[in-house]
C-alpha atoms as one frame of an Amber mdcrd trajectory, in Angstrom:
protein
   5.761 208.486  78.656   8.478 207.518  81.061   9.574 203.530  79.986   8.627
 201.340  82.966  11.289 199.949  85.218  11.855 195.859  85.916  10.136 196.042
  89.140   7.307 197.562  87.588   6.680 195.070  84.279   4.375 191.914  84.960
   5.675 188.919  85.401   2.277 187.400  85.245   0.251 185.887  82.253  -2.371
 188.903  81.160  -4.340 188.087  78.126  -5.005 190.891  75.764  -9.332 191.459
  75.614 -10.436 192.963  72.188 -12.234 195.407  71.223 -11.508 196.922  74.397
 -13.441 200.345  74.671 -10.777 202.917  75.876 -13.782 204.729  78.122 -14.258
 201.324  79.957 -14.703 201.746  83.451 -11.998 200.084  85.276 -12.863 200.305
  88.828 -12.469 199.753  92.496 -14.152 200.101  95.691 -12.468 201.816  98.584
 -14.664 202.273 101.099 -12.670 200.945 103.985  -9.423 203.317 103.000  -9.871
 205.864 105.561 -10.363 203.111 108.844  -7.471 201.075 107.026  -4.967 204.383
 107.262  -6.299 204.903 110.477  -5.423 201.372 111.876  -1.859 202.249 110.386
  -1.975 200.262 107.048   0.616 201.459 104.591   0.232 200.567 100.773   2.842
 200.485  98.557   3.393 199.560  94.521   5.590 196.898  92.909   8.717 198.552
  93.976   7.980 198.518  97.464   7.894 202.028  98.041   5.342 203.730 100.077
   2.582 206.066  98.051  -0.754 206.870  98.672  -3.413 204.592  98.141  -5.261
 206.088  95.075  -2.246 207.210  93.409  -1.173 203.421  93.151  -4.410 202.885
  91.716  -4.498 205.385  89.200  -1.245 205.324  87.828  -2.262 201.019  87.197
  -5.357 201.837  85.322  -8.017 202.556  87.560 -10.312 205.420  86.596 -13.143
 205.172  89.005 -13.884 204.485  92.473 -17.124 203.327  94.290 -17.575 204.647
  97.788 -20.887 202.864 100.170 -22.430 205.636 101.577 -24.632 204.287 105.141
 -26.680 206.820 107.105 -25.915 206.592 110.566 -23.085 203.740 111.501 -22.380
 204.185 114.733 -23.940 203.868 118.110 -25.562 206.085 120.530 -22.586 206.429
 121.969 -20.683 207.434 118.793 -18.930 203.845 118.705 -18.730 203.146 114.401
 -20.162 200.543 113.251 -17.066 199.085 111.342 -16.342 198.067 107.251 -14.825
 201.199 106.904 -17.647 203.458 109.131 -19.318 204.338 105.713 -20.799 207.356
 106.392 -21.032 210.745 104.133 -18.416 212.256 106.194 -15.623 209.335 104.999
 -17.353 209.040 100.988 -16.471 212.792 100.813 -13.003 212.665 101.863 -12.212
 209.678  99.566 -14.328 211.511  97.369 -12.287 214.315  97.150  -8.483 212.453
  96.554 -10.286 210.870  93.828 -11.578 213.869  92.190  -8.099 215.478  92.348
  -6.115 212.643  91.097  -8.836 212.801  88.025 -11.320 209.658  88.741 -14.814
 209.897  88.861 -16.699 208.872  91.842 -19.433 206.479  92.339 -21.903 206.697
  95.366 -23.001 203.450  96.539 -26.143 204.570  98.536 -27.465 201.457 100.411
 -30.161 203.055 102.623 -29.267 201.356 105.510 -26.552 202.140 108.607 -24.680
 198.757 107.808 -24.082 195.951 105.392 -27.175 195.372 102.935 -27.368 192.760
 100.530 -30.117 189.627  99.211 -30.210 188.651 102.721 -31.070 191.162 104.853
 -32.266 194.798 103.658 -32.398 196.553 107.270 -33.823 200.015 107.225 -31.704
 203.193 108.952 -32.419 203.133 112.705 -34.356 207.488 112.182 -36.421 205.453
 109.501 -37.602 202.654 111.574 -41.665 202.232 111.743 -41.650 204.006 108.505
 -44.463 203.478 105.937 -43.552 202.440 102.017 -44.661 206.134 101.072 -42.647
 207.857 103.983 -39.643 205.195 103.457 -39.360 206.856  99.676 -39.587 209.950
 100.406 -37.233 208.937 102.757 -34.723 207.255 100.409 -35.930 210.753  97.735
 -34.514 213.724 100.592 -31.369 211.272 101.906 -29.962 210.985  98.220 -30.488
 214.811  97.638 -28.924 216.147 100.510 -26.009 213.549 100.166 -25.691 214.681
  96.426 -25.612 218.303  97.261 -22.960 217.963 100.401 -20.263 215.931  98.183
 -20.724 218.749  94.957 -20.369 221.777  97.701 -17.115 219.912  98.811 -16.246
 219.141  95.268 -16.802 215.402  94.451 -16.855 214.350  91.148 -19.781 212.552
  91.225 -20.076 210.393  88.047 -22.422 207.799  88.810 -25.271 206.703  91.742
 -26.421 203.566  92.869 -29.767 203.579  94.254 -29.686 200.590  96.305 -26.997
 197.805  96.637 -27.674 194.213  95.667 -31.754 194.582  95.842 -31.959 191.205
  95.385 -34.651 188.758  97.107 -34.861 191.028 100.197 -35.459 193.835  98.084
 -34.641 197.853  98.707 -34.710 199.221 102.403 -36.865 195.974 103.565 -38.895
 196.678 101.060 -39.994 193.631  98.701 -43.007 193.037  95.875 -44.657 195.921
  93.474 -43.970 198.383  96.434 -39.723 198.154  96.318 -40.385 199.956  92.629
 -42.213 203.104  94.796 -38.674 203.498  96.311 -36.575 202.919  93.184 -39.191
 205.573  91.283 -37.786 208.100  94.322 -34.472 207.554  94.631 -33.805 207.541
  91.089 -35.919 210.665  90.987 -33.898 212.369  93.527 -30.602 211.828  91.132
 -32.771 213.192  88.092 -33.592 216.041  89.902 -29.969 217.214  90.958 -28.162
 216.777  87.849 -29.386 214.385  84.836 -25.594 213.842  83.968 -25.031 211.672
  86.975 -25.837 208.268  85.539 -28.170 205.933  87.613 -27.436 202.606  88.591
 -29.841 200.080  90.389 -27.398 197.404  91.309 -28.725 193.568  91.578 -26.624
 190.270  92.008 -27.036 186.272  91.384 -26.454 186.519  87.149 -26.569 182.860
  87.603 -30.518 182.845  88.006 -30.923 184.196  84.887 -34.652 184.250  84.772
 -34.313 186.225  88.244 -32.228 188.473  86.774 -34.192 189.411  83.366 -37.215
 189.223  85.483 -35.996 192.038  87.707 -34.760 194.102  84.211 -38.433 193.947
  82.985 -40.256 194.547  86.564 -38.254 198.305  86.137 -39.288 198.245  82.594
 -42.397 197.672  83.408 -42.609 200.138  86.616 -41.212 203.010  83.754 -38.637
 203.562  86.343 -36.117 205.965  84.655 -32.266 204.713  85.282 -29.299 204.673
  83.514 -27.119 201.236  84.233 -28.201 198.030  85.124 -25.609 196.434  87.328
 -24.959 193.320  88.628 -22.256 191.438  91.049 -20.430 188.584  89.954 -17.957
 186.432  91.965 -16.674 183.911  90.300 -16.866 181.022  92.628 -20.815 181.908
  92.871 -22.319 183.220  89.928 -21.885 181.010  87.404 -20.226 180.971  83.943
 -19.000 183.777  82.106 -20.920 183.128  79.485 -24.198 183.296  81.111 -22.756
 186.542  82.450 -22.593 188.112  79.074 -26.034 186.520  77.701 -27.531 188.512
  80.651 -26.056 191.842  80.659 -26.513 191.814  76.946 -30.175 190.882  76.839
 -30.840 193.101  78.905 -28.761 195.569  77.147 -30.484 195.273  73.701 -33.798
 194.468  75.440 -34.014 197.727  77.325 -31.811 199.984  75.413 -29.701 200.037
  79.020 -25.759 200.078  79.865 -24.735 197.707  81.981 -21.500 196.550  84.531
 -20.281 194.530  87.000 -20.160 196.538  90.122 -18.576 194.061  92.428 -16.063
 191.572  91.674 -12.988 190.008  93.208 -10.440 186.672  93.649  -8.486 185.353
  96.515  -5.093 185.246  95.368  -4.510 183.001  98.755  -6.373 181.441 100.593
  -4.407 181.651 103.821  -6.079 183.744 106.573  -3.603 186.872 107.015  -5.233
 188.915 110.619  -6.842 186.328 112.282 -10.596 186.702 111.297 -11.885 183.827
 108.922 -12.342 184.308 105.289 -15.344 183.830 103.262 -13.418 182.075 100.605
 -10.825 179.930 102.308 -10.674 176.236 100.823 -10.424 175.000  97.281 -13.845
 173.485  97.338 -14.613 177.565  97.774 -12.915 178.272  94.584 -13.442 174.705
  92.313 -16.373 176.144  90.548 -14.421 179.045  88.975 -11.268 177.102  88.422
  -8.582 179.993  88.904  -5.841 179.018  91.293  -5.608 181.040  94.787  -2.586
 182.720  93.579  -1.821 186.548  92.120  -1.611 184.300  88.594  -4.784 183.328
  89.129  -6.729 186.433  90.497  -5.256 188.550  87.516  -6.995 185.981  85.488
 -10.173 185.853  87.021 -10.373 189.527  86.828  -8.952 189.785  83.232 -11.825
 187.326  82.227 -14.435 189.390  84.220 -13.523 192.493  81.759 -13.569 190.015
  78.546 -17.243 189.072  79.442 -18.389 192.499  80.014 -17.020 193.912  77.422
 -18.149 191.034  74.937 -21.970 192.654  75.621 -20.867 195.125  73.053 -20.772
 198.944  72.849 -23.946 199.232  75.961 -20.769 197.704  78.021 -20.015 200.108
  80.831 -17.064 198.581  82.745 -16.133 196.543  86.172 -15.328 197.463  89.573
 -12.874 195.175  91.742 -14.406 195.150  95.389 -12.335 196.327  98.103  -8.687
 195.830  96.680  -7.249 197.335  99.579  -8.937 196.065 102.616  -5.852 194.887
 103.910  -4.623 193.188 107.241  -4.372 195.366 109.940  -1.182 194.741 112.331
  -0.272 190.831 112.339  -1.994 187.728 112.022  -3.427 187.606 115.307  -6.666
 188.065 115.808  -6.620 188.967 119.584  -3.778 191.889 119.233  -5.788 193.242
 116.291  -9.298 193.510 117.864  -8.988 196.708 119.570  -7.809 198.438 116.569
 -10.625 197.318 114.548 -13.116 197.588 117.095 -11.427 201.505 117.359 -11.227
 202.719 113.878 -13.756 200.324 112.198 -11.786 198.593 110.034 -12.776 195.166
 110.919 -16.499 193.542 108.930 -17.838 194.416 111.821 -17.697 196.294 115.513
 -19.489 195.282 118.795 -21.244 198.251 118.668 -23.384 196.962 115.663 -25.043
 194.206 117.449 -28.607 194.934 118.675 -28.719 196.723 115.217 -28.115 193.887
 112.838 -29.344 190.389 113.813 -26.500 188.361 111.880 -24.103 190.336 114.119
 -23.282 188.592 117.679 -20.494 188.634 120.698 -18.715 185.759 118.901 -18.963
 186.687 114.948 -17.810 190.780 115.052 -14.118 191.196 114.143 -12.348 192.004
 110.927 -11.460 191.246 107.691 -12.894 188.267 105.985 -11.706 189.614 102.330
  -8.010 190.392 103.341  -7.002 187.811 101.324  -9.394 189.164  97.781  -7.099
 192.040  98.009  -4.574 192.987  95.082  -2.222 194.346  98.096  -0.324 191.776
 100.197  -0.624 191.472 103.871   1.981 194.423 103.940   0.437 196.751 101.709
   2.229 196.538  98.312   1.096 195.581  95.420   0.154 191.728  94.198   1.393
 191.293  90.156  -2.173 191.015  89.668  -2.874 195.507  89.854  -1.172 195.216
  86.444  -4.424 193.746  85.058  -6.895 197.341  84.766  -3.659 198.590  82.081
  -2.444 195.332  80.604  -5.861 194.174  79.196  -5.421 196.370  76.512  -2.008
 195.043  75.364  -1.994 191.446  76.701   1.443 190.188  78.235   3.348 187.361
  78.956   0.769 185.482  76.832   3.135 182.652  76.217   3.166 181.222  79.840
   0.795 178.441  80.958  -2.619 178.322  81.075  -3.064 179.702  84.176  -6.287
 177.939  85.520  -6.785 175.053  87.870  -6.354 171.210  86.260  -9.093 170.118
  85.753  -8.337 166.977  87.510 -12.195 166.648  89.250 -13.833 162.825  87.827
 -16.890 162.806  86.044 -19.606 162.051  87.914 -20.342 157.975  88.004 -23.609
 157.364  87.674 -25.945 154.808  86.111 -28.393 157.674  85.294 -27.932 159.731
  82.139 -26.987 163.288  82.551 -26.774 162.893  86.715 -25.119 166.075  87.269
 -26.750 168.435  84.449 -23.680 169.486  82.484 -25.577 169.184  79.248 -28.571
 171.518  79.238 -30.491 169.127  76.819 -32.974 167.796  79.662 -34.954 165.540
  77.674 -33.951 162.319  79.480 -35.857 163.895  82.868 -39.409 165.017  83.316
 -39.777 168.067  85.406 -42.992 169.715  86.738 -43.105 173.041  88.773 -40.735
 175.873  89.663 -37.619 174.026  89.025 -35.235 174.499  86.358 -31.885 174.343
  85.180 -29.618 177.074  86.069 -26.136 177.582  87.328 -27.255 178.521  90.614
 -24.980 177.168  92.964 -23.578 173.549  91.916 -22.194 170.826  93.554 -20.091
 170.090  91.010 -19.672 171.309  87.485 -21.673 174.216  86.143 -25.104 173.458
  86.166 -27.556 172.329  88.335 -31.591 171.999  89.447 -32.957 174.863  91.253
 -36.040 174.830  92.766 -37.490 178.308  94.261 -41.568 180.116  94.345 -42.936
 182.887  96.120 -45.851 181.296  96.607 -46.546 177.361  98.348 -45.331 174.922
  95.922 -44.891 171.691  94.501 -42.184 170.759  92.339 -40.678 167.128  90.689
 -37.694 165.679  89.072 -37.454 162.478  87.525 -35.963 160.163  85.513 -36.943
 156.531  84.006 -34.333 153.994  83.355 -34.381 149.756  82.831 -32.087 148.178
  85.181 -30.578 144.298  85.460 -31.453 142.608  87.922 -29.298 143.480  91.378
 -28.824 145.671  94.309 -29.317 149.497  93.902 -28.749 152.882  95.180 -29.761
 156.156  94.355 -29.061 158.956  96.321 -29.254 163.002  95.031 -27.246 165.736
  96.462 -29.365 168.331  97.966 -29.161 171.852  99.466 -31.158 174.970 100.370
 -32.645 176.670 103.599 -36.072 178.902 104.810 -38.139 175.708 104.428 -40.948
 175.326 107.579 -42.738 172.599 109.492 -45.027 172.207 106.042 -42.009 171.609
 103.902 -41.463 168.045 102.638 -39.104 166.601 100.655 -38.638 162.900  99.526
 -36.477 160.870  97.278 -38.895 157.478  95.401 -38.253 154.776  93.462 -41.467
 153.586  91.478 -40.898 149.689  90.758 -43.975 147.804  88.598 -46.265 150.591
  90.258 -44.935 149.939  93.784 -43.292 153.009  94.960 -40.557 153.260  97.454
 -39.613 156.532  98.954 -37.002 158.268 101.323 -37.467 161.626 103.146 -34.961
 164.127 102.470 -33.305 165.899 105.463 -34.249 168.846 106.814 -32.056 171.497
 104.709 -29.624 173.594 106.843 -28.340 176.127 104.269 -26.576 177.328 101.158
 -24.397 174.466  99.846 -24.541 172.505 103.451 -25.679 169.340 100.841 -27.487
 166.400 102.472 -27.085 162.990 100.538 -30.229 160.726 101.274 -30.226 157.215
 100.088 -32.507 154.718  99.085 -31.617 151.042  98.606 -34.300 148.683  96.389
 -33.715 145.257  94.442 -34.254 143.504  91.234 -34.961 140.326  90.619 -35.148
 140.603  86.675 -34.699 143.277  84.550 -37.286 146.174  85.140 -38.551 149.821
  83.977 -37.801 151.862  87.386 -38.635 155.529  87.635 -36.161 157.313  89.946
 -37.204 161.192  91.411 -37.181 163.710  93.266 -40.779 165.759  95.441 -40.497
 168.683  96.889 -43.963 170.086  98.155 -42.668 173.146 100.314 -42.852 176.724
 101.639 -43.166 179.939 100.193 -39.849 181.595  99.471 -37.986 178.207 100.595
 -35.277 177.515  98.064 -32.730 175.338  97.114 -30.818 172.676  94.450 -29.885
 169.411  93.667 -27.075 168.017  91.639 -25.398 164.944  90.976 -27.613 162.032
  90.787 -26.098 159.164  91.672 -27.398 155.757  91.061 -24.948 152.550  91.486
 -25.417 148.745  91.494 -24.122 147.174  94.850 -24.736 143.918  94.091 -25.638
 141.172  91.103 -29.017 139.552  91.110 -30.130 136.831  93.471 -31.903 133.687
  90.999 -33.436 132.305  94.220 -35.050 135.146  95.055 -39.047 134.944  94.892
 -41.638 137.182  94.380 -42.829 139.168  91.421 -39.572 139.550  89.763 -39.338
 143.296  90.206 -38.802 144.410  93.776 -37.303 143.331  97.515 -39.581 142.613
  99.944 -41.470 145.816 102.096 -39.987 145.167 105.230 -36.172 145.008 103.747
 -37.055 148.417 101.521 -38.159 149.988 104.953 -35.317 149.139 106.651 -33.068
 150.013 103.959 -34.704 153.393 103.979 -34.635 153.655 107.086 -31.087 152.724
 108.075 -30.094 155.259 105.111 -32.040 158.332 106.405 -30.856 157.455 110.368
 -27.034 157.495 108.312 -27.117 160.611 106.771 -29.326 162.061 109.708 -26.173
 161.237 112.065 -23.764 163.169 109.261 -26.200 166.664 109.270 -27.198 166.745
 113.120 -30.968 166.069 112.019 -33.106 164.387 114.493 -32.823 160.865 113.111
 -35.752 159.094 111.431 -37.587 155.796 113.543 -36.970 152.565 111.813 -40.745
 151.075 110.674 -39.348 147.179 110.914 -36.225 145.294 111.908 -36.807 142.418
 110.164 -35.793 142.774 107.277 -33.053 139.984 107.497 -34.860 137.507 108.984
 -37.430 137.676 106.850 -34.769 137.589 103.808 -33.253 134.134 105.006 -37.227
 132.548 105.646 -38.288 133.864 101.810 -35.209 132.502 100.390 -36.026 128.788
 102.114 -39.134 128.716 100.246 -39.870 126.724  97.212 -39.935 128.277  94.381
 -43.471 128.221  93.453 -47.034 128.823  94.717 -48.169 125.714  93.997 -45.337
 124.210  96.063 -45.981 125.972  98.888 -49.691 124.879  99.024 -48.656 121.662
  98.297 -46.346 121.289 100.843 -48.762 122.973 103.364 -51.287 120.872 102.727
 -49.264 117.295 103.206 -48.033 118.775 106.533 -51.426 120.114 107.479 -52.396
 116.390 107.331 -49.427 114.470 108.887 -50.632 116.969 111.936 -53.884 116.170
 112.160 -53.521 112.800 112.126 -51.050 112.733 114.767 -53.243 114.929 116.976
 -55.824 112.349 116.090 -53.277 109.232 117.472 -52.285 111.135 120.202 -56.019
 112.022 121.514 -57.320 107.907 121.308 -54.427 107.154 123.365 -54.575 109.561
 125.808 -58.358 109.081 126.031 -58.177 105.052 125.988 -54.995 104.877 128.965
């Protein structure tokens, strides 16, 4: 083996992962190569010298590559759709320099002519109108005439995904007990060909974890006969690595299955290189994994990605990087690069898509949003972090820094215990209905409360502390999306029985968190029970995190009344001005104060004396004083 050069040793941190299987699938998705060639990208390898793209690949560890196969992108009049124009035509000529260069091929089949994943499942335009039993038989004669075109042309075809993240919105628009009629055919279709070609049904989210195994028993359950169960995971969405492994290997050892990570990746910048906005593009984006935006960091994300998979044990297949070469196109101007990716397809997404897709418009086509998730630079060569498919297996450069993020983010101040959910003992809440702890999607931290049914539901979260007398606030971070006109969400604060509440705002979307407040006094210690009710939609969905209650003020000794709350009108308005607050913050329509007087009526109760008796004293002297006045002032008058 020829001794590698200086310019091609790392000069990164690698960590070494044991008990490293020498068959594991180290892979990566190409699917745009052929539009990115075509738009004039060049790739190169540490050295800076020009080579073609696989070849770079291979000779840094990759053994496999995953190809999206759509049916029809393009237009009626022949304009592609763009990501690469993933048709048959391009799989088999990726296909096919893969096959020479000695990697097995995947074939993503996603049963749609564009982008499918747990948001929209859109069925191929020839298929539209289709019944369930005509979609699978469909989805059956598609994958066998695919299979049969890429053998005759000599693809070696390792492995087929039936379906690509058939999560939530299901397979082909297809959701319920009837999705599992089109998994039964596709992965029939592969059976039927050539029983070697392992099956993969391909699902994301492995932070729902109950989702997850829930979807691993459904096929169990369905006997539907497949050989992989894979899953996504992006760091900065899915959760800990951890949780990664306890899924893949229950269902592993439940199910006797293999199982892999078919798409993963890591911005190793977060500076927009062609003039299209990325997905990930801030640091809040990438707080929740903790790796730095930098070649350091991606290397480490992926090298950690590997580690978890391979921890499942020997039913661990491997991991595929997602588009590591989906490069920029000319400069980083957006304008002088639109007509080549509206030409060769090698933006997200073309013009001629729209009418097709409904997430597609006039102002969001263009190109690519994971330019900078790519192990290749903005000029095509190769980022330190390629190294990490081959140095895995050795480690190197293992005594540099840690190479994660400080971890410089405060804890969470709060006078409740356990506000943000970090420790997964729950006892100091009560919870009723479809909500639960998972790590789905956190505002800060790991965890978090996630609420989600298929059905109309109601759901609570609360917690019961004694507070000092004072001034209070509590106010939960919220966030989800597809609630309705029926949905209705409130924040309460039960006092001595007395409960005072504050309606949540409408929710706008994943992670756009609303904050709504509510403000109540003490006037003496007291028992107060702090929550959260959500009574809402079927298939609405969201989370809450950090729970933050804080004193704003000491108590008042001349205040009156029963010792354990502030008056109704002051509560109201409190509410009130809160939910107006936050309303003007998210765009809602803001909420119609119920009373103004709360201040006024403050400064009269704290004039009062102190005591009942007092005051009906006191009214009764004065009631008297007036009367006989009145009585003085009548003779008078009545005598003159």
């Amino acid at each position: 083996m020829k001794a590698a050069t200086d310019s091609e040793k790392p000069t990164i941190r690698i960590d070494k992962v044991n008990n490293l299987s020498p068959n594991f699938i180290m892979g990566a998705d190409t699917s745009t190569l052929i539009s990115e060639e075509n738009s004039g990208v060049k790739y190169s390898d540490f050295d800076g010298q020009q080579k073609d793209l696989l070849t770079i690949l291979n000779n840094n560890g990759v053994n496999y590559v995953r190809v999206r196969v759509w049916n029809d992108p393009y237009n009626a009049k022949g304009q592609g759709y763009g990501a690469g124009n993933a048709d048959l035509n391009n799989a088999i000529k990726i296909g096919q320099r893969a096959t020479k260069l000695g990697m097995k091929v995947l074939i993503d089949f996603h049963y749609s002519d564009f982008w499918v994943d747990p948001s929209r499942q859109i069925p191929p335009k020839s298929w539209k109108g289709y019944s369930v039993d005509q979609k699978a038989q469909a989805i059956y004669d598609f994958t066998s005439s695919s299979l049969k075109k890429l053998r005759d042309a000599g693809v070696d075809v390792g492995m087929v995904q039936v379906g690509n993240e058939t999560t939530t919105s299901g397979i082909c628009g297809v959701t319920g007990q009837d999705e599992y009629k089109l998994f039964a055919k596709g992965t029939q279709a592969v059976r039927d060909f050539d029983r070697n070609i392992l099956i993969a049904l391909h699902f994301t989210n492995p932070d729902k974890t109950d989702t997850m195994l829930g979807y691993a028993k459904g096929l169990a359950d369905n006997k539907i006969d497949y050989d992989v169960f894979a899953t996504s995971y992006y760091p900065y969405w899915h959760g800990s690595l951890d949780n990664l492994t306890y899924v893949l290997k229950t269902i592993a050892n439940t199910y006797n299955k293999k199982v892999m990570v078919a798409e993963t990746s890591y911005p190793y910048t977060l500076d927009d290189t062609d003039g299209e906005t990325n997905v990930i593009k801030t640091t809040d984006d990438i707080k929740p994994a903790g790796y730095p935006a930098t070649p350091q960091g991606q290397a480490h994300a992926l090298r950690d990605v590997i580690n978890a998979v391979a921890n499942v044990g020997p039913k661990a297949l491997g991991v595929f990087y997602w588009e590591p070469a989906w490069t920029t196109v000319g400069s980083a101007n957006r304008t002088a690069n639109l007509p080549i990716w509206e030409k060769y397809g090698s933006g997200w997404a073309s013009s001629a898509v729209i009418g097709y897709d409904p997430t597609v418009s006039s102002t969001t086509y263009g190109g690519s949003q994971w330019d900078n998730q790519a192990l290749f630079d903005a000029k095509g060569r190769a980022l330190q972090s390629l190294h990490t498919f081959k140095a895995v297996y050795t480690g190197v450069n293992e005594q540099l820094p840690d190479p994660m993020l400080p971890s410089d983010e405060p804890a969470v101040d709060s006078l409740l215990k356990n506000p943000s959910f970090e420790d997964t003992d729950l006892s100091a809440y009560q919870l009723s209905g479809p909500i639960k702890l998972t790590q789905d999607t956190p505002k800060t931290g790991t965890n978090a409360l996630n609420f989600y049914s298929d059905d109309n539901f109601s759901a609570s979260v609360s917690q019961t502390i004694t507070l000092e007398a004072g001034t209070y606030e509590f106010s939960p971070s919220i966030q989800g999306g597809d609630t309705d006109s029926t949905s209705d969400l409130e924040i309460y604060a039960d006092i001595d029985g007395q409960t005072q509440s504050s309606k949540v705002p409408t929710l706008t979307g994943w992670k756009k968190w609303v904050e709504p407040k509510l403000t109540f006094k003490l006037t003496k210690q007291t028992k107060v029970k702090l929550g959260l009710n959500i009574k809402s939609n079927a298939k609405s969905w969201g989370s809450t995190d950090d729970w933050i209650l804080t004193k704003t003020a000491n108590g008042d000794t001349t205040d009156s009344g029963n010792g354990s709350q502030s008056s109704e009108s002051e509560s109201s308005s409190s509410q009130n001005e809160s939910e107006s607050s936050q309303s003007s913050e998210e765009s809602h329509p803001s909420q119609v104060s119920e009373s103004t007087e709360a201040s006024s009526a403050d400064q009269k109760k704290k004039s009062l004396p102190k005591t009942g008796e007092e005051i009906a004293l006191g009214t009764g002297i004065i009631g008297i004083v007036v009367c006989i006045s009145s009585l003085i002032f009548y003779v008078k008058h009545r005598v003159g």
